[in-house]
């Protein structure tokens, strides 16, 4: 059943179309992820659906009686910043009205009683739907899982940071039990525990969800369908981000194949046309002329259907020649610790080493000391215990969450040329690799988005050839395109990288070695999955907040209480590995069969028969899905093997 139906929606700002003929239906129980570059219209579309903005034309129809909750990036939902974090103002208003009705029922006429009883029933249902008397307890539990507990619960909203306010608002929204959740970048400001809690919540959520996110791992975990906004148009794909990528690549490949065949046919028709002209067969000549015109129209249509990135020249980063000694130790930290009061330690006894070509990431919950440890190594945090040794003559580069430039009135080309002494042609080519093309290079730095600033800063920084690149949450607030540019640059960088990040897709794609914070210590782990496995095992259970409520629910992993439980975990891992081994063998047989069928189908391709190419494309799609499943299960089996070895 359709929860929301959007029909021919159009919206422009200053004559620039943001949304053009947008139509779709959001089905009950769907979790739709909205993706696209910053400024592509994602938030505008969500605000129109929420009734906070009006479209220029078109309509949004919402199912009758549907209750929705909206989480904005600007947090305008906070109308009173003086109320405490742990409060239920909306329920207090309902309760006050219920008390008024109860008093009114003591007198009045029968007609008045009927009306009051109807209102009482409606309000009671709303009260219970919103959590009722257990709401504060549930809110305390949700906030604890999002990293907010203890005395913070009694503080006013006004005393919280922007990130803390977002987490409070998120907890309130998900507890409203609405039929529809509208979430605008809900993963901003969440640490790993908060991300995993939200993923688990949405996976079991019985309502419908429309969310905007640049977190590709989160999208993979939660979305049942993905919508991409690009060029004021919207396209839909089944599944999460990885499935979207595969389907889009497949669509692009098919369109390129169609385009190539149309262009070949156009060349052939031009040759025939010229032959007809030389033989003075004017009737045939004009017929071929019309055929060429039709082909050119078809070619133009197919080119318009390609993503903008495919219509331009594609650049690839070329790694510089590697002349560095891989075994050279650039920095060495021994027995490091930090205490603000000399008694309790943020972390202690930390040993860390970084060699010339290492790429490592620090992971852990908010407040564990990741950025502080990075600041110690960079020399911006003093008064710590331990010893830090640095190799002589090494050069550092740093990219934080917000890239700063000395003179923001310069344009991109000027900034790059002044910092690198590159010739204009070389500077243009380099900027193109970072996604800046045509007139983009003449933009002033002051008008760039967060993602564009980070891309420009990284472009200039890497040209200065640092030995070590320090990154502090570099993907925060970046759209997916900017994240991919950043990842390509880091993977091709021939130097050491030390990052702080909770972006799991970024961590895995760049192949970072994982150093995780658990219980005030830092240890190297085989992978992010391995770190999270041990973090869950060591997570305290049945913690209580200052309001006496247990903050660990059924979905919070518990600590094994005995060697028996540890043994049970190992038995389960071995059982999972045996099952995966069998499934992998079955997939290998299925892949061999599919490859034979694909090869047989390739022999039947001839001419321009669309049915044959469609059948071939479907076989190829099936094979790709088998390979995807094979690689996923192989990776899972490999990770289990590592856990068993540890």
Short mmCIF file of C-alpha atoms in Angstrom, two decimals, residues 351-535:
data_model
loop_
_atom_site.label_atom_id
_atom_site.label_comp_id
_atom_site.label_asym_id
_atom_site.label_seq_id
_atom_site.Cartn_x
_atom_site.Cartn_y
_atom_site.Cartn_z
CA UNK A 351 52.16 1.95 22.18
CA UNK A 352 51.92 2.96 18.53
CA UNK A 353 54.25 2.84 15.52
CA UNK A 354 53.86 4.24 12.00
CA UNK A 355 56.15 3.25 9.13
CA UNK A 356 56.72 5.02 5.81
CA UNK A 357 53.91 3.38 3.82
CA UNK A 358 51.52 2.44 6.64
CA UNK A 359 47.87 3.44 6.42
CA UNK A 360 46.23 3.19 9.84
CA UNK A 361 42.98 4.39 11.41
CA UNK A 362 42.01 5.08 15.03
CA UNK A 363 38.46 3.95 15.86
CA UNK A 364 36.35 4.02 19.00
CA UNK A 365 33.32 5.64 20.66
CA UNK A 366 32.91 9.40 21.07
CA UNK A 367 35.03 10.74 23.93
CA UNK A 368 37.47 7.81 24.06
CA UNK A 369 40.45 9.99 23.03
CA UNK A 370 40.94 9.29 19.30
CA UNK A 371 41.35 12.93 18.25
CA UNK A 372 43.34 13.67 21.43
CA UNK A 373 45.81 10.88 20.61
CA UNK A 374 46.13 12.23 17.07
CA UNK A 375 46.75 15.73 18.47
CA UNK A 376 49.48 14.32 20.77
CA UNK A 377 51.25 12.74 17.79
CA UNK A 378 50.91 15.96 15.75
CA UNK A 379 52.34 18.00 18.62
CA UNK A 380 49.23 20.16 19.24
CA UNK A 381 48.37 18.40 22.54
CA UNK A 382 50.95 18.72 25.31
CA UNK A 383 51.13 17.51 28.94
CA UNK A 384 50.84 13.81 28.28
CA UNK A 385 52.76 10.87 29.67
CA UNK A 386 54.97 8.67 27.55
CA UNK A 387 57.61 9.16 24.88
CA UNK A 388 57.15 10.18 21.25
CA UNK A 389 60.03 9.66 18.79
CA UNK A 390 59.94 11.19 15.29
CA UNK A 391 62.19 10.48 12.32
CA UNK A 392 64.33 13.44 11.28
CA UNK A 393 63.18 15.68 8.45
CA UNK A 394 59.70 14.24 8.01
CA UNK A 395 56.96 16.49 6.60
CA UNK A 396 53.38 16.43 7.89
CA UNK A 397 50.09 17.24 6.22
CA UNK A 398 46.76 17.56 8.04
CA UNK A 399 43.14 17.52 6.84
CA UNK A 400 40.43 17.99 9.45
CA UNK A 401 36.65 18.13 9.28
CA UNK A 402 36.75 21.68 7.89
CA UNK A 403 39.46 22.82 5.46
CA UNK A 404 40.79 26.32 6.13
CA UNK A 405 42.47 28.62 3.58
CA UNK A 406 44.40 31.82 4.29
CA UNK A 407 42.82 33.88 1.48
CA UNK A 408 39.34 32.76 0.49
CA UNK A 409 38.96 35.46 -2.17
CA UNK A 410 41.26 33.49 -4.49
CA UNK A 411 39.83 31.11 -7.04
CA UNK A 412 40.73 27.43 -7.18
CA UNK A 413 43.25 27.78 -10.00
CA UNK A 414 45.08 30.63 -8.25
CA UNK A 415 45.26 28.73 -4.94
CA UNK A 416 46.69 25.60 -6.53
CA UNK A 417 49.22 27.42 -8.74
CA UNK A 418 50.52 29.58 -5.89
CA UNK A 419 50.99 26.59 -3.59
CA UNK A 420 52.52 24.24 -6.16
CA UNK A 421 54.07 26.43 -8.91
CA UNK A 422 52.31 24.30 -11.55
CA UNK A 423 51.75 25.62 -15.07
CA UNK A 424 48.11 26.46 -15.88
CA UNK A 425 47.56 23.40 -18.08
CA UNK A 426 48.96 21.03 -15.48
CA UNK A 427 46.98 22.74 -12.72
CA UNK A 428 43.74 22.41 -14.74
CA UNK A 429 44.37 18.70 -15.31
CA UNK A 430 45.09 18.13 -11.62
CA UNK A 431 41.95 19.98 -10.51
CA UNK A 432 39.92 17.88 -12.96
CA UNK A 433 41.09 14.73 -11.16
CA UNK A 434 39.55 16.14 -7.99
CA UNK A 435 36.23 16.83 -9.69
CA UNK A 436 36.73 20.50 -10.68
CA UNK A 437 36.10 21.06 -14.37
CA UNK A 438 35.32 23.87 -16.80
CA UNK A 439 34.18 27.03 -14.95
CA UNK A 440 34.50 25.37 -11.50
CA UNK A 441 38.17 26.31 -11.37
CA UNK A 442 37.30 30.04 -11.35
CA UNK A 443 35.05 29.81 -8.28
CA UNK A 444 36.15 31.75 -5.22
CA UNK A 445 37.15 29.50 -2.32
CA UNK A 446 34.65 31.35 -0.09
CA UNK A 447 31.65 29.95 -2.03
CA UNK A 448 32.75 26.30 -2.02
CA UNK A 449 30.75 23.62 -0.20
CA UNK A 450 32.37 21.57 2.58
CA UNK A 451 33.10 18.71 0.19
CA UNK A 452 34.59 21.00 -2.45
CA UNK A 453 36.82 22.69 0.16
CA UNK A 454 38.13 19.31 1.33
CA UNK A 455 38.83 18.17 -2.23
CA UNK A 456 40.73 21.38 -3.06
CA UNK A 457 42.68 21.28 0.20
CA UNK A 458 43.66 17.64 -0.34
CA UNK A 459 44.66 18.39 -3.94
CA UNK A 460 47.05 21.14 -2.80
CA UNK A 461 48.25 19.15 0.22
CA UNK A 462 49.24 16.00 -1.67
CA UNK A 463 51.12 18.03 -4.29
CA UNK A 464 53.36 19.25 -1.45
CA UNK A 465 54.32 15.55 -0.95
CA UNK A 466 54.15 15.13 2.84
CA UNK A 467 55.65 12.00 4.40
CA UNK A 468 52.68 11.58 6.73
CA UNK A 469 49.07 12.60 6.17
CA UNK A 470 46.93 13.11 9.28
CA UNK A 471 43.16 12.94 8.77
CA UNK A 472 40.64 13.80 11.49
CA UNK A 473 37.13 12.58 10.50
CA UNK A 474 37.79 13.67 6.89
CA UNK A 475 34.52 12.30 5.46
CA UNK A 476 32.22 14.16 7.86
CA UNK A 477 29.75 16.33 5.92
CA UNK A 478 31.14 15.18 2.54
CA UNK A 479 28.80 13.90 -0.15
CA UNK A 480 29.47 10.50 -1.70
CA UNK A 481 31.28 11.92 -4.75
CA UNK A 482 33.72 13.87 -2.54
CA UNK A 483 34.29 10.78 -0.39
CA UNK A 484 35.16 8.72 -3.44
CA UNK A 485 37.64 11.36 -4.68
CA UNK A 486 39.22 11.41 -1.20
CA UNK A 487 39.45 7.59 -1.14
CA UNK A 488 41.07 7.41 -4.59
CA UNK A 489 43.64 10.02 -3.60
CA UNK A 490 44.49 8.25 -0.32
CA UNK A 491 44.81 4.83 -1.97
CA UNK A 492 47.24 6.29 -4.54
CA UNK A 493 49.21 8.32 -1.98
CA UNK A 494 52.72 6.89 -1.55
CA UNK A 495 53.21 7.90 2.04
CA UNK A 496 51.96 7.15 5.53
CA UNK A 497 48.40 7.96 6.61
CA UNK A 498 47.01 8.13 10.13
CA UNK A 499 43.28 8.81 10.28
CA UNK A 500 40.52 9.14 12.85
CA UNK A 501 37.22 7.97 11.39
CA UNK A 502 33.95 6.17 12.05
CA UNK A 503 33.15 5.85 8.31
CA UNK A 504 33.23 2.07 7.90
CA UNK A 505 33.01 2.11 4.10
CA UNK A 506 35.95 4.56 3.95
CA UNK A 507 37.98 2.40 6.36
CA UNK A 508 37.45 -0.80 4.37
CA UNK A 509 37.87 0.70 0.90
CA UNK A 510 41.19 2.37 1.76
CA UNK A 511 42.47 -0.80 3.44
CA UNK A 512 43.39 0.89 6.72
CA UNK A 513 44.99 -1.08 9.53
CA UNK A 514 42.62 -0.73 12.49
CA UNK A 515 43.73 0.48 15.93
CA UNK A 516 40.75 0.42 18.29
CA UNK A 517 40.02 1.96 21.68
CA UNK A 518 38.53 -0.41 24.26
CA UNK A 519 38.46 0.27 28.00
CA UNK A 520 41.13 2.99 28.02
CA UNK A 521 43.59 1.01 25.91
CA UNK A 522 44.47 0.93 22.22
CA UNK A 523 45.19 -2.25 20.31
CA UNK A 524 45.71 -3.29 16.67
CA UNK A 525 42.99 -5.49 15.14
CA UNK A 526 42.86 -7.57 11.98
CA UNK A 527 39.92 -5.57 10.64
CA UNK A 528 37.12 -3.25 11.63
CA UNK A 529 34.80 -6.27 12.03
CA UNK A 530 37.32 -7.89 14.39
CA UNK A 531 37.51 -4.72 16.50
CA UNK A 532 33.72 -4.46 16.77
CA UNK A 533 33.49 -8.14 17.74
CA UNK A 534 35.81 -7.66 20.72
CA UNK A 535 34.31 -4.26 21.61
#
